[in-house]
Coordinates of N, CA and C in Angstrom, one line a residue:
Chain A
M260 N 96.8 127.0 120.6 CA 97.9 126.3 120.0 C 98.1 126.8 118.6
T261 N 97.0 126.8 117.8 CA 97.2 127.2 116.4 C 97.4 128.7 116.3
A262 N 96.8 129.4 117.3 CA 97.0 130.9 117.3 C 98.5 131.2 117.5
E263 N 99.1 130.4 118.4 CA 100.5 130.7 118.7 C 101.4 130.4 117.5
S264 N 101.1 129.3 116.8 CA 101.9 128.9 115.7 C 101.8 129.8 114.5
T265 N 100.7 130.5 114.4 CA 100.5 131.4 113.3 C 101.1 132.8 113.5
H266 N 101.6 133.0 114.7 CA 102.3 134.3 114.9 C 103.7 134.2 114.3
P267 N 103.9 134.8 113.2 CA 105.3 134.8 112.6 C 106.3 135.7 113.4
R268 N 105.8 136.8 113.9 CA 106.7 137.7 114.7 C 105.9 138.2 115.9
P269 N 106.6 138.5 116.9 CA 105.9 139.0 118.1 C 105.3 140.3 117.9
E270 N 104.2 140.6 118.6 CA 103.4 141.8 118.3 C 104.2 143.1 118.8
G271 N 104.9 142.9 119.9 CA 105.5 144.1 120.5 C 106.8 144.6 119.8
S272 N 107.3 143.8 118.8 CA 108.6 144.1 118.2 C 108.6 145.3 117.3
G273 N 107.4 145.6 116.7 CA 107.4 146.6 115.6 C 106.8 148.0 116.0
P274 N 107.6 148.9 116.4 CA 107.1 150.3 116.5 C 106.9 150.9 115.1
A275 N 107.8 150.4 114.2 CA 107.7 150.8 112.8 C 106.8 149.9 112.0
S276 N 105.6 149.9 112.3 CA 104.6 149.1 111.5 C 104.2 150.0 110.3
S277 N 104.9 149.8 109.2 CA 104.8 150.8 108.1 C 103.4 150.6 107.4
G278 N 103.1 149.4 107.1 CA 101.8 149.1 106.3 C 100.6 149.4 107.1
P279 N 99.6 149.9 106.5 CA 98.3 150.1 107.2 C 97.6 148.7 107.4
R280 N 97.3 148.5 108.6 CA 96.7 147.2 109.0 C 95.2 147.2 108.6
Q281 N 94.8 146.1 108.0 CA 93.4 146.0 107.7 C 92.8 144.8 108.4
P282 N 92.2 145.0 109.5 CA 91.7 143.9 110.3 C 90.5 143.3 109.5
G283 N 90.5 141.9 109.5 CA 89.5 141.2 108.9 C 89.5 141.3 107.4
A284 N 90.7 141.4 106.8 CA 90.9 141.4 105.4 C 90.5 140.0 104.8
R285 N 90.8 139.0 105.6 CA 90.5 137.6 105.1 C 89.7 136.9 106.2
P286 N 88.6 136.4 105.9 CA 87.8 135.6 106.9 C 88.5 134.3 107.3
G287 N 88.2 133.9 108.5 CA 88.7 132.5 108.9 C 90.0 132.6 109.7
G288 N 90.5 133.8 110.0 CA 91.7 134.0 110.8 C 91.3 133.6 112.2
P289 N 92.3 133.2 113.0 CA 92.0 132.8 114.4 C 91.9 134.1 115.2
G290 N 90.7 134.5 115.5 CA 90.4 135.6 116.4 C 90.5 136.9 115.7
G291 N 90.9 136.9 114.4 CA 91.0 138.2 113.7 C 91.9 139.2 114.3
G292 N 93.2 138.8 114.5 CA 94.1 139.6 115.2 C 94.8 140.7 114.4
G293 N 94.2 141.3 113.4 CA 94.8 142.4 112.7 C 95.9 142.1 111.8
R294 N 96.2 140.8 111.6 CA 97.3 140.5 110.7 C 96.8 140.5 109.2
K295 N 97.6 141.0 108.3 CA 97.1 141.1 107.0 C 97.1 139.7 106.3
F296 N 98.1 138.9 106.5 CA 98.2 137.6 105.9 C 97.9 136.5 106.9
F297 N 97.1 135.7 106.5 CA 96.8 134.5 107.4 C 97.2 133.3 106.6
R298 N 98.2 132.6 107.1 CA 98.6 131.4 106.4 C 98.1 130.2 107.2
R299 N 97.4 129.3 106.5 CA 96.9 128.1 107.2 C 98.1 127.2 107.6
K300 N 97.9 126.7 108.8 CA 99.0 125.8 109.2 C 99.0 124.5 108.4
K301 N 100.2 124.2 107.8 CA 100.3 123.1 106.9 C 100.4 121.8 107.8
V302 N 99.8 120.8 107.3 CA 100.0 119.5 108.0 C 100.4 118.4 107.1
C303 N 101.1 117.4 107.6 CA 101.6 116.3 106.8 C 100.4 115.5 106.4
K304 N 100.2 115.3 105.1 CA 99.1 114.5 104.6 C 99.1 113.1 105.1
F305 N 100.4 112.5 105.2 CA 100.6 111.1 105.5 C 100.3 110.9 107.0
C306 N 100.7 111.9 107.9 CA 100.4 111.7 109.3 C 98.9 111.9 109.6
V307 N 98.3 112.8 108.9 CA 96.9 113.1 109.2 C 96.0 112.0 108.7
E308 N 96.2 111.5 107.5 CA 95.4 110.5 106.9 C 95.9 109.1 107.3
K309 N 97.0 109.0 108.1 CA 97.5 107.7 108.5 C 97.8 106.8 107.4
I310 N 98.4 107.4 106.3 CA 98.9 106.5 105.2 C 100.4 106.2 105.7
D311 N 100.6 104.9 106.0 CA 101.9 104.6 106.5 C 102.9 104.1 105.4
G312 N 102.4 103.3 104.5 CA 103.3 102.8 103.5 C 103.2 103.7 102.2
I313 N 104.3 104.4 101.9 CA 104.4 105.1 100.7 C 105.1 104.2 99.6
H314 N 104.3 103.9 98.6 CA 104.7 102.8 97.7 C 104.9 103.4 96.3
Y315 N 105.9 102.9 95.6 CA 106.2 103.5 94.3 C 105.1 103.2 93.3
R316 N 104.2 102.2 93.6 CA 103.2 101.8 92.6 C 102.0 102.8 92.6
D317 N 101.6 103.4 93.7 CA 100.4 104.2 93.6 C 100.7 105.6 93.1
V318 N 100.6 105.7 91.8 CA 101.0 106.9 91.1 C 100.1 108.1 91.4
R319 N 98.9 107.8 91.7 CA 97.9 108.9 92.1 C 98.4 109.7 93.3
L320 N 98.9 108.9 94.3 CA 99.3 109.5 95.5 C 100.6 110.3 95.2
L321 N 101.5 109.7 94.5 CA 102.8 110.4 94.3 C 102.7 111.6 93.4
Q322 N 101.7 111.6 92.5 CA 101.6 112.7 91.6 C 101.2 114.0 92.3
Q323 N 100.6 113.9 93.4 CA 100.3 115.1 94.2 C 101.5 115.8 94.7
F324 N 102.6 115.1 94.7 CA 103.9 115.7 95.3 C 104.9 115.9 94.2
V325 N 104.5 115.9 93.0 CA 105.4 116.1 91.9 C 104.9 117.4 91.1
A326 N 105.8 118.3 90.8 CA 105.4 119.5 90.1 C 105.1 119.2 88.7
E327 N 104.7 120.2 88.0 CA 104.3 120.0 86.6 C 105.5 119.5 85.7
R328 N 106.6 120.0 86.0 CA 107.8 119.6 85.2 C 108.4 118.3 85.7
G329 N 107.8 117.7 86.7 CA 108.3 116.4 87.2 C 109.2 116.5 88.4
K330 N 109.4 117.7 88.9 CA 110.2 117.8 90.1 C 109.5 117.4 91.4
I331 N 110.2 116.9 92.3 CA 109.7 116.6 93.6 C 109.4 118.0 94.3
V332 N 108.2 118.2 94.8 CA 107.9 119.4 95.5 C 108.5 119.5 96.9
P333 N 109.2 120.6 97.2 CA 109.8 120.6 98.5 C 108.9 120.6 99.7
R334 N 109.4 120.2 100.8 CA 108.6 120.0 102.0 C 108.0 121.4 102.5
R335 N 108.7 122.4 102.3 CA 108.3 123.7 102.8 C 107.0 124.2 102.0
L336 N 106.7 123.6 100.9 CA 105.5 124.0 100.2 C 104.4 123.0 100.5
T337 N 104.7 121.7 100.7 CA 103.6 120.8 100.8 C 103.3 120.5 102.3
G338 N 104.3 120.8 103.2 CA 104.0 120.6 104.6 C 104.2 119.1 105.1
V339 N 104.7 118.3 104.2 CA 105.0 116.9 104.6 C 106.1 116.8 105.6
C340 N 106.0 116.0 106.6 CA 107.0 115.9 107.7 C 108.3 115.2 107.1
T341 N 109.4 115.4 107.8 CA 110.7 115.0 107.3 C 110.7 113.5 107.0
T342 N 110.2 112.7 107.9 CA 110.2 111.2 107.8 C 109.5 110.8 106.5
H343 N 108.3 111.4 106.3 CA 107.5 111.0 105.2 C 108.1 111.6 103.9
Q344 N 108.7 112.7 104.0 CA 109.3 113.3 102.7 C 110.4 112.4 102.2
R345 N 111.1 111.8 103.2 CA 112.2 111.0 102.8 C 111.7 109.7 102.1
S346 N 110.7 109.1 102.6 CA 110.2 107.9 102.0 C 109.4 108.2 100.7
L347 N 108.9 109.4 100.7 CA 108.2 109.9 99.5 C 109.1 110.1 98.3
A348 N 110.3 110.7 98.7 CA 111.3 111.0 97.6 C 111.8 109.7 97.1
R349 N 112.0 108.7 98.0 CA 112.5 107.4 97.5 C 111.5 106.7 96.6
A350 N 110.2 106.8 97.0 CA 109.1 106.2 96.2 C 109.0 106.9 94.8
I351 N 109.2 108.2 94.8 CA 109.1 108.9 93.5 C 110.2 108.5 92.6
K352 N 111.4 108.4 93.2 CA 112.6 108.0 92.4 C 112.4 106.6 91.8
Q353 N 111.9 105.7 92.6 CA 111.6 104.3 92.1 C 110.6 104.3 91.0
A354 N 109.6 105.2 91.2 CA 108.5 105.2 90.2 C 109.1 105.8 88.9
R355 N 110.0 106.7 89.0 CA 110.6 107.3 87.8 C 111.4 106.2 87.0
N356 N 112.1 105.4 87.8 CA 112.9 104.3 87.2 C 112.1 103.3 86.4
I357 N 110.9 103.1 86.8 CA 110.0 102.1 86.1 C 109.0 102.8 85.1
A358 N 109.3 104.1 84.9 CA 108.5 104.9 83.9 C 107.1 105.1 84.3
L359 N 106.8 105.1 85.6 CA 105.5 105.5 86.0 C 105.4 107.0 86.2
L360 N 106.5 107.6 86.5 CA 106.6 109.1 86.6 C 107.7 109.6 85.7
P361 N 107.5 110.8 85.2 CA 108.6 111.3 84.3 C 109.8 111.8 85.1
F362 N 110.9 111.7 84.5 CA 112.1 112.4 85.0 C 112.0 113.9 84.8
A363 N 111.6 114.2 83.6 CA 111.3 115.6 83.2 C 110.1 115.6 82.2
A364 N 109.2 116.6 82.4 CA 108.1 116.6 81.5 C 108.6 117.0 80.1
R365 N 108.0 116.4 79.1 CA 108.4 116.8 77.7 C 107.5 117.9 77.1
F366 N 108.1 118.7 76.3 CA 107.4 119.8 75.7 C 107.6 119.8 74.2
Chain B
M205 N 119.5 83.3 102.8 CA 118.7 84.3 103.4 C 117.5 84.6 102.5
Q206 N 116.3 84.3 102.9 CA 115.2 84.5 102.0 C 114.6 85.9 102.4
R207 N 114.3 86.7 101.4 CA 113.8 88.0 101.6 C 112.6 88.2 100.6
T208 N 111.8 89.2 101.0 CA 110.7 89.5 100.1 C 111.1 90.6 99.1
Y209 N 110.9 90.3 97.8 CA 111.2 91.3 96.8 C 110.0 91.5 95.9
E210 N 109.9 92.7 95.4 CA 108.9 93.0 94.4 C 109.7 93.2 93.1
I211 N 109.3 92.4 92.1 CA 110.0 92.7 90.8 C 108.9 93.1 89.8
M212 N 109.1 94.3 89.3 CA 108.1 94.8 88.3 C 108.9 95.0 87.0
F213 N 108.3 94.5 85.9 CA 108.9 94.7 84.6 C 107.9 95.1 83.6
I214 N 108.4 95.8 82.5 CA 107.5 96.2 81.5 C 107.8 95.4 80.2
V215 N 106.8 94.9 79.6 CA 107.0 94.1 78.3 C 106.5 95.0 77.2
R216 N 107.1 94.8 76.0 CA 106.6 95.5 74.8 C 105.1 95.5 74.6
P217 N 104.5 96.5 74.2 CA 103.1 96.6 74.0 C 102.5 95.6 72.9
D218 N 103.4 95.3 71.9 CA 102.9 94.5 70.8 C 103.0 93.0 71.1
M219 N 103.3 92.6 72.3 CA 103.4 91.2 72.7 C 102.0 90.7 72.9
P220 N 101.6 89.6 72.2 CA 100.3 89.0 72.5 C 100.2 88.4 73.9
E221 N 98.9 88.2 74.3 CA 98.6 87.8 75.6 C 99.2 86.5 76.0
E222 N 99.1 85.5 75.1 CA 99.5 84.1 75.4 C 101.0 84.1 75.6
E223 N 101.7 84.9 74.7 CA 103.2 84.9 74.9 C 103.6 85.5 76.1
L224 N 102.9 86.5 76.6 CA 103.2 87.2 77.8 C 103.0 86.2 79.0
D225 N 101.9 85.4 78.9 CA 101.7 84.4 79.9 C 102.9 83.4 80.0
K226 N 103.3 83.0 78.8 CA 104.4 82.1 78.6 C 105.7 82.6 79.3
L227 N 105.9 83.9 79.0 CA 107.1 84.6 79.5 C 107.1 84.6 81.0
I228 N 105.9 85.0 81.6 CA 105.8 85.0 83.1 C 106.0 83.6 83.7
A229 N 105.4 82.6 83.0 CA 105.6 81.2 83.5 C 107.1 80.8 83.5
A230 N 107.8 81.3 82.5 CA 109.2 81.0 82.4 C 110.0 81.6 83.6
F231 N 109.6 82.8 83.9 CA 110.3 83.5 85.0 C 109.9 82.8 86.3
D232 N 108.7 82.4 86.5 CA 108.2 81.7 87.7 C 109.0 80.4 87.8
A233 N 109.2 79.7 86.7 CA 110.0 78.4 86.7 C 111.4 78.7 87.2
T234 N 112.1 79.7 86.7 CA 113.4 80.0 87.1 C 113.5 80.3 88.6
I235 N 112.5 81.0 89.1 CA 112.5 81.4 90.5 C 112.4 80.1 91.4
V236 N 111.4 79.2 91.0 CA 111.2 78.0 91.7 C 112.4 77.1 91.7
Q237 N 113.1 77.1 90.5 CA 114.3 76.2 90.3 C 115.4 76.7 91.2
G238 N 115.5 78.1 91.4 CA 116.6 78.6 92.2 C 116.3 78.6 93.7
G239 N 115.2 78.0 94.1 CA 114.9 77.8 95.5 C 114.1 79.0 96.1
G240 N 113.5 79.8 95.2 CA 112.6 80.8 95.7 C 111.2 80.4 95.7
V241 N 110.3 81.3 96.2 CA 108.9 81.1 96.2 C 108.2 82.3 95.6
V242 N 107.3 82.0 94.6 CA 106.6 83.1 94.0 C 105.3 83.3 94.8
K243 N 105.2 84.4 95.4 CA 104.0 84.7 96.3 C 102.8 85.1 95.4
S244 N 103.1 86.0 94.5 CA 102.0 86.3 93.6 C 102.5 86.9 92.3
T245 N 101.8 86.7 91.2 CA 102.1 87.3 90.0 C 100.8 88.1 89.6
E246 N 101.1 89.3 89.1 CA 100.0 90.1 88.8 C 100.2 90.9 87.5
K247 N 99.3 90.8 86.6 CA 99.4 91.6 85.3 C 98.7 92.9 85.5
L248 N 99.4 94.0 85.5 CA 98.8 95.3 85.8 C 98.2 95.9 84.5
G249 N 98.4 95.2 83.4 CA 97.7 95.7 82.2 C 98.6 96.7 81.4
R250 N 98.0 97.2 80.4 CA 98.7 98.2 79.6 C 98.6 99.6 80.2
R251 N 99.7 100.3 80.1 CA 99.8 101.6 80.7 C 100.7 102.5 79.8
K252 N 100.3 103.8 79.8 CA 101.2 104.7 79.0 C 102.4 105.0 79.9
L253 N 103.6 105.0 79.2 CA 104.8 105.2 79.9 C 105.0 106.7 80.1
A254 N 105.7 107.1 81.2 CA 105.9 108.5 81.4 C 107.0 109.1 80.5
Y255 N 107.8 108.2 79.9 CA 108.8 108.7 78.9 C 109.0 107.5 78.0
M256 N 109.6 107.8 76.9 CA 109.8 106.7 75.9 C 111.0 105.8 76.3
V257 N 110.7 104.5 76.2 CA 111.7 103.5 76.5 C 111.8 102.6 75.3
K258 N 113.0 102.5 74.8 CA 113.3 101.7 73.6 C 112.2 101.9 72.5
K259 N 111.9 103.1 72.2 CA 111.0 103.5 71.2 C 109.6 103.1 71.4
C260 N 109.2 102.8 72.7 CA 107.9 102.4 73.0 C 107.3 103.5 73.9
N261 N 106.0 103.8 73.6 CA 105.3 104.8 74.4 C 104.4 104.2 75.4
D262 N 104.0 102.9 75.3 CA 103.3 102.3 76.3 C 103.8 100.8 76.5
G263 N 103.4 100.2 77.6 CA 103.9 98.9 77.8 C 102.9 98.1 78.7
Q264 N 103.2 96.8 78.8 CA 102.4 95.9 79.7 C 103.2 95.7 80.9
F265 N 102.6 96.1 82.1 CA 103.3 96.0 83.3 C 103.0 94.6 84.0
V266 N 104.0 94.0 84.6 CA 103.8 92.8 85.3 C 104.5 92.9 86.6
L267 N 103.9 92.4 87.7 CA 104.4 92.5 89.0 C 104.6 91.2 89.6
L268 N 105.8 90.8 90.1 CA 106.0 89.5 90.8 C 106.4 89.9 92.2
T269 N 105.7 89.2 93.1 CA 106.2 89.2 94.5 C 106.8 87.9 94.9
V270 N 108.1 88.0 95.3 CA 108.9 86.8 95.3 C 109.6 86.7 96.7
L271 N 109.7 85.5 97.2 CA 110.5 85.2 98.4 C 111.8 84.6 97.9
A272 N 112.9 85.3 98.0 CA 114.1 84.8 97.3 C 115.4 85.3 98.0
G273 N 116.5 84.7 97.7 CA 117.8 85.2 98.2 C 118.4 86.2 97.2
G274 N 119.5 86.8 97.7 CA 120.1 87.9 96.9 C 120.6 87.4 95.6
S275 N 121.2 86.2 95.6 CA 121.9 85.6 94.4 C 120.8 85.3 93.3
L276 N 119.7 84.8 93.8 CA 118.6 84.4 92.9 C 118.0 85.7 92.3
V277 N 117.9 86.8 93.0 CA 117.4 88.0 92.5 C 118.4 88.5 91.4
A278 N 119.7 88.4 91.6 CA 120.6 88.8 90.6 C 120.5 88.0 89.4
E279 N 120.2 86.7 89.5 CA 120.0 85.8 88.4 C 118.7 86.2 87.6
I280 N 117.7 86.5 88.3 CA 116.4 87.0 87.7 C 116.7 88.3 86.9
E281 N 117.4 89.2 87.5 CA 117.7 90.4 86.9 C 118.5 90.2 85.6
R282 N 119.4 89.3 85.7 CA 120.2 89.0 84.5 C 119.3 88.5 83.3
R283 N 118.4 87.6 83.7 CA 117.5 87.0 82.7 C 116.6 88.1 82.1
L284 N 116.1 89.0 83.0 CA 115.3 90.1 82.5 C 116.0 91.0 81.5
R285 N 117.3 91.2 81.9 CA 118.1 92.1 81.0 C 118.3 91.4 79.6
V286 N 118.5 90.1 79.7 CA 118.8 89.4 78.4 C 117.5 89.2 77.6
S287 N 116.4 89.0 78.2 CA 115.2 88.7 77.4 C 114.7 89.9 76.6
E288 N 114.4 89.7 75.4 CA 114.3 90.8 74.4 C 113.0 91.6 74.6
P289 N 111.8 90.9 74.9 CA 110.6 91.7 75.0 C 110.5 92.6 76.3
V290 N 111.3 92.3 77.3 CA 111.3 93.1 78.5 C 112.1 94.4 78.2
I291 N 111.4 95.5 78.4 CA 112.1 96.8 78.1 C 112.6 97.5 79.3
K292 N 112.0 97.2 80.5 CA 112.5 97.9 81.7 C 112.0 97.0 82.9
F293 N 112.9 97.1 83.9 CA 112.5 96.3 85.1 C 113.0 97.0 86.4
I294 N 112.4 96.7 87.5 CA 112.9 97.2 88.8 C 112.6 96.1 89.8
S295 N 113.6 95.9 90.7 CA 113.4 95.0 91.8 C 113.6 95.8 93.1
V296 N 112.6 95.6 94.0 CA 112.6 96.4 95.3 C 112.5 95.4 96.4
R297 N 113.3 95.6 97.4 CA 113.3 94.8 98.6 C 112.2 95.3 99.5
M298 N 111.3 94.4 99.9 CA 110.1 94.9 100.6 C 110.1 94.5 102.1
D299 N 110.9 93.5 102.6 CA 110.7 92.9 103.9 C 110.9 93.9 105.0
E300 N 111.9 94.8 104.9 CA 112.1 95.8 105.9 C 111.0 96.7 106.1
E301 N 110.4 97.1 104.9 CA 109.3 98.0 104.9 C 108.1 97.4 105.6
E302 N 107.9 96.1 105.2 CA 106.8 95.3 105.8 C 106.9 95.2 107.3
K303 N 108.1 95.0 107.7 CA 108.4 94.8 109.2 C 108.1 96.1 109.9
R304 N 108.5 97.2 109.3 CA 108.2 98.6 109.8 C 106.7 98.8 109.9
L305 N 106.0 98.5 108.9 CA 104.6 98.7 108.8 C 103.9 97.9 109.9
A306 N 104.3 96.6 110.1 CA 103.7 95.7 111.1 C 103.9 96.3 112.4
K307 N 105.1 96.9 112.7 CA 105.4 97.5 114.0 C 104.5 98.7 114.2
I308 N 104.3 99.5 113.2 CA 103.5 100.7 113.4 C 102.0 100.3 113.7
K309 N 101.6 99.2 113.0 CA 100.3 98.7 113.1 C 100.1 98.2 114.6
A310 N 101.1 97.5 115.1 CA 101.0 97.0 116.4 C 100.9 98.1 117.4
I311 N 101.7 99.1 117.2 CA 101.7 100.3 118.1 C 100.4 100.9 118.1
R312 N 99.8 101.1 116.9 CA 98.6 101.8 116.8 C 97.4 101.0 117.4
A313 N 97.5 99.6 117.3 CA 96.5 98.8 117.9 C 96.5 98.9 119.5
T314 N 97.7 98.9 120.0 CA 97.8 99.1 121.5 C 97.3 100.5 121.9
R315 N 97.6 101.5 121.1 CA 97.1 102.8 121.5 C 95.6 102.9 121.5
K316 N 95.0 102.2 120.5 CA 93.6 102.2 120.4 C 92.9 101.6 121.6
K317 N 93.6 100.5 122.0 CA 93.1 99.8 123.2 C 93.1 100.7 124.4
L318 N 94.2 101.5 124.6 CA 94.4 102.4 125.7 C 93.3 103.5 125.6
S319 N 93.1 104.0 124.4 CA 92.1 105.1 124.3 C 90.7 104.6 124.5
A320 N 90.5 103.3 124.1 CA 89.1 102.7 124.2 C 88.8 102.4 125.7
A321 N 89.8 102.0 126.4 CA 89.6 101.6 127.8 C 89.1 102.8 128.7
P322 N 89.8 103.9 128.7 CA 89.4 104.9 129.7 C 88.1 105.7 129.2
A323 N 87.6 105.4 128.0 CA 86.5 106.1 127.5 C 85.2 105.9 128.4
P324 N 84.9 104.7 128.8 CA 83.7 104.5 129.6 C 83.7 105.2 131.0
P325 N 84.8 105.1 131.7 CA 84.8 105.9 133.0 C 85.2 107.3 132.7
A326 N 84.4 108.1 132.0 CA 84.7 109.4 131.6 C 84.5 110.4 132.8
E327 N 83.6 110.0 133.7 CA 83.2 110.9 134.8 C 84.3 111.3 135.7
P328 N 85.2 110.4 136.1 CA 86.3 110.8 137.0 C 87.3 111.7 136.4
A329 N 87.4 111.8 135.0 CA 88.4 112.6 134.4 C 88.2 114.1 134.7
P330 N 87.1 114.7 134.7 CA 87.0 116.1 135.0 C 87.4 116.5 136.4
S331 N 87.1 115.5 137.3 CA 87.5 115.8 138.7 C 89.0 115.8 138.9
V332 N 89.7 115.0 138.0 CA 91.2 115.0 138.0 C 91.7 116.3 137.4
A333 N 91.0 116.8 136.4 CA 91.4 118.0 135.7 C 91.2 119.2 136.5
A334 N 90.2 119.2 137.3 CA 89.8 120.4 138.1 C 90.9 120.8 139.1
P335 N 91.5 119.9 139.9 CA 92.5 120.3 140.8 C 93.7 120.8 140.2
T336 N 94.1 120.3 139.0 CA 95.3 120.8 138.3 C 95.1 122.2 137.9
E337 N 93.9 122.5 137.4 CA 93.6 123.9 137.0 C 93.7 124.8 138.2
A338 N 93.2 124.3 139.4 CA 93.2 125.1 140.6 C 94.6 125.4 141.0
A339 N 95.4 124.3 140.8 CA 96.8 124.4 141.3 C 97.6 125.4 140.4
S340 N 97.3 125.4 139.1 CA 98.0 126.3 138.2 C 97.5 127.8 138.4
A341 N 96.3 127.9 138.8 CA 95.8 129.3 139.0 C 96.1 129.8 140.4

């Protein structure tokens, strides 16, 4: 299952495989299939840890999903699922309103 | 229509403890007079603010959990806006979220029961799995 999902492109598509392949460049790959980059499958933190209520009050939790400048980190970087990203964004915006989180970091 | 709301507000940091208590008591009184119920009041203590609000860099946070109607919440908000030591406030409706959470909890509880029940008779499970493998092969 994980091996399938980590295949970004099918193996047979490239006769023009320009780069030299280095098998086993990084340990921990599934089966060591000759791919240069192995990206870990991202999982939604809230689904895995079964955190169901995303609340504007727990700043510790929200801070993990806010970038240094105070931006909300996009889903594609954090791996949070759509449902949770929506409620996360709402909670972050509420926390900003009550000055628990910054709108923009000051310099 | 009574609904659950969370009202959080920030009071100026230079406000003494007794006066803060008095302020909270006054808000509680207005809620009770307006036909609402104060479920809990919580002083979250001093905290540094993420940005400057009315020339204050930190503030004392207070959280009220209230059972009230919409018009009463509007009235509380008006009073919060008027009262001088309160520098910022937010009111959030919580009942829908609570309902959703209760639903999820119920679903999870039933799932756990289902997963717990077939665990003891684990022996017939492989015999079921084996024919399907044979069929697919």
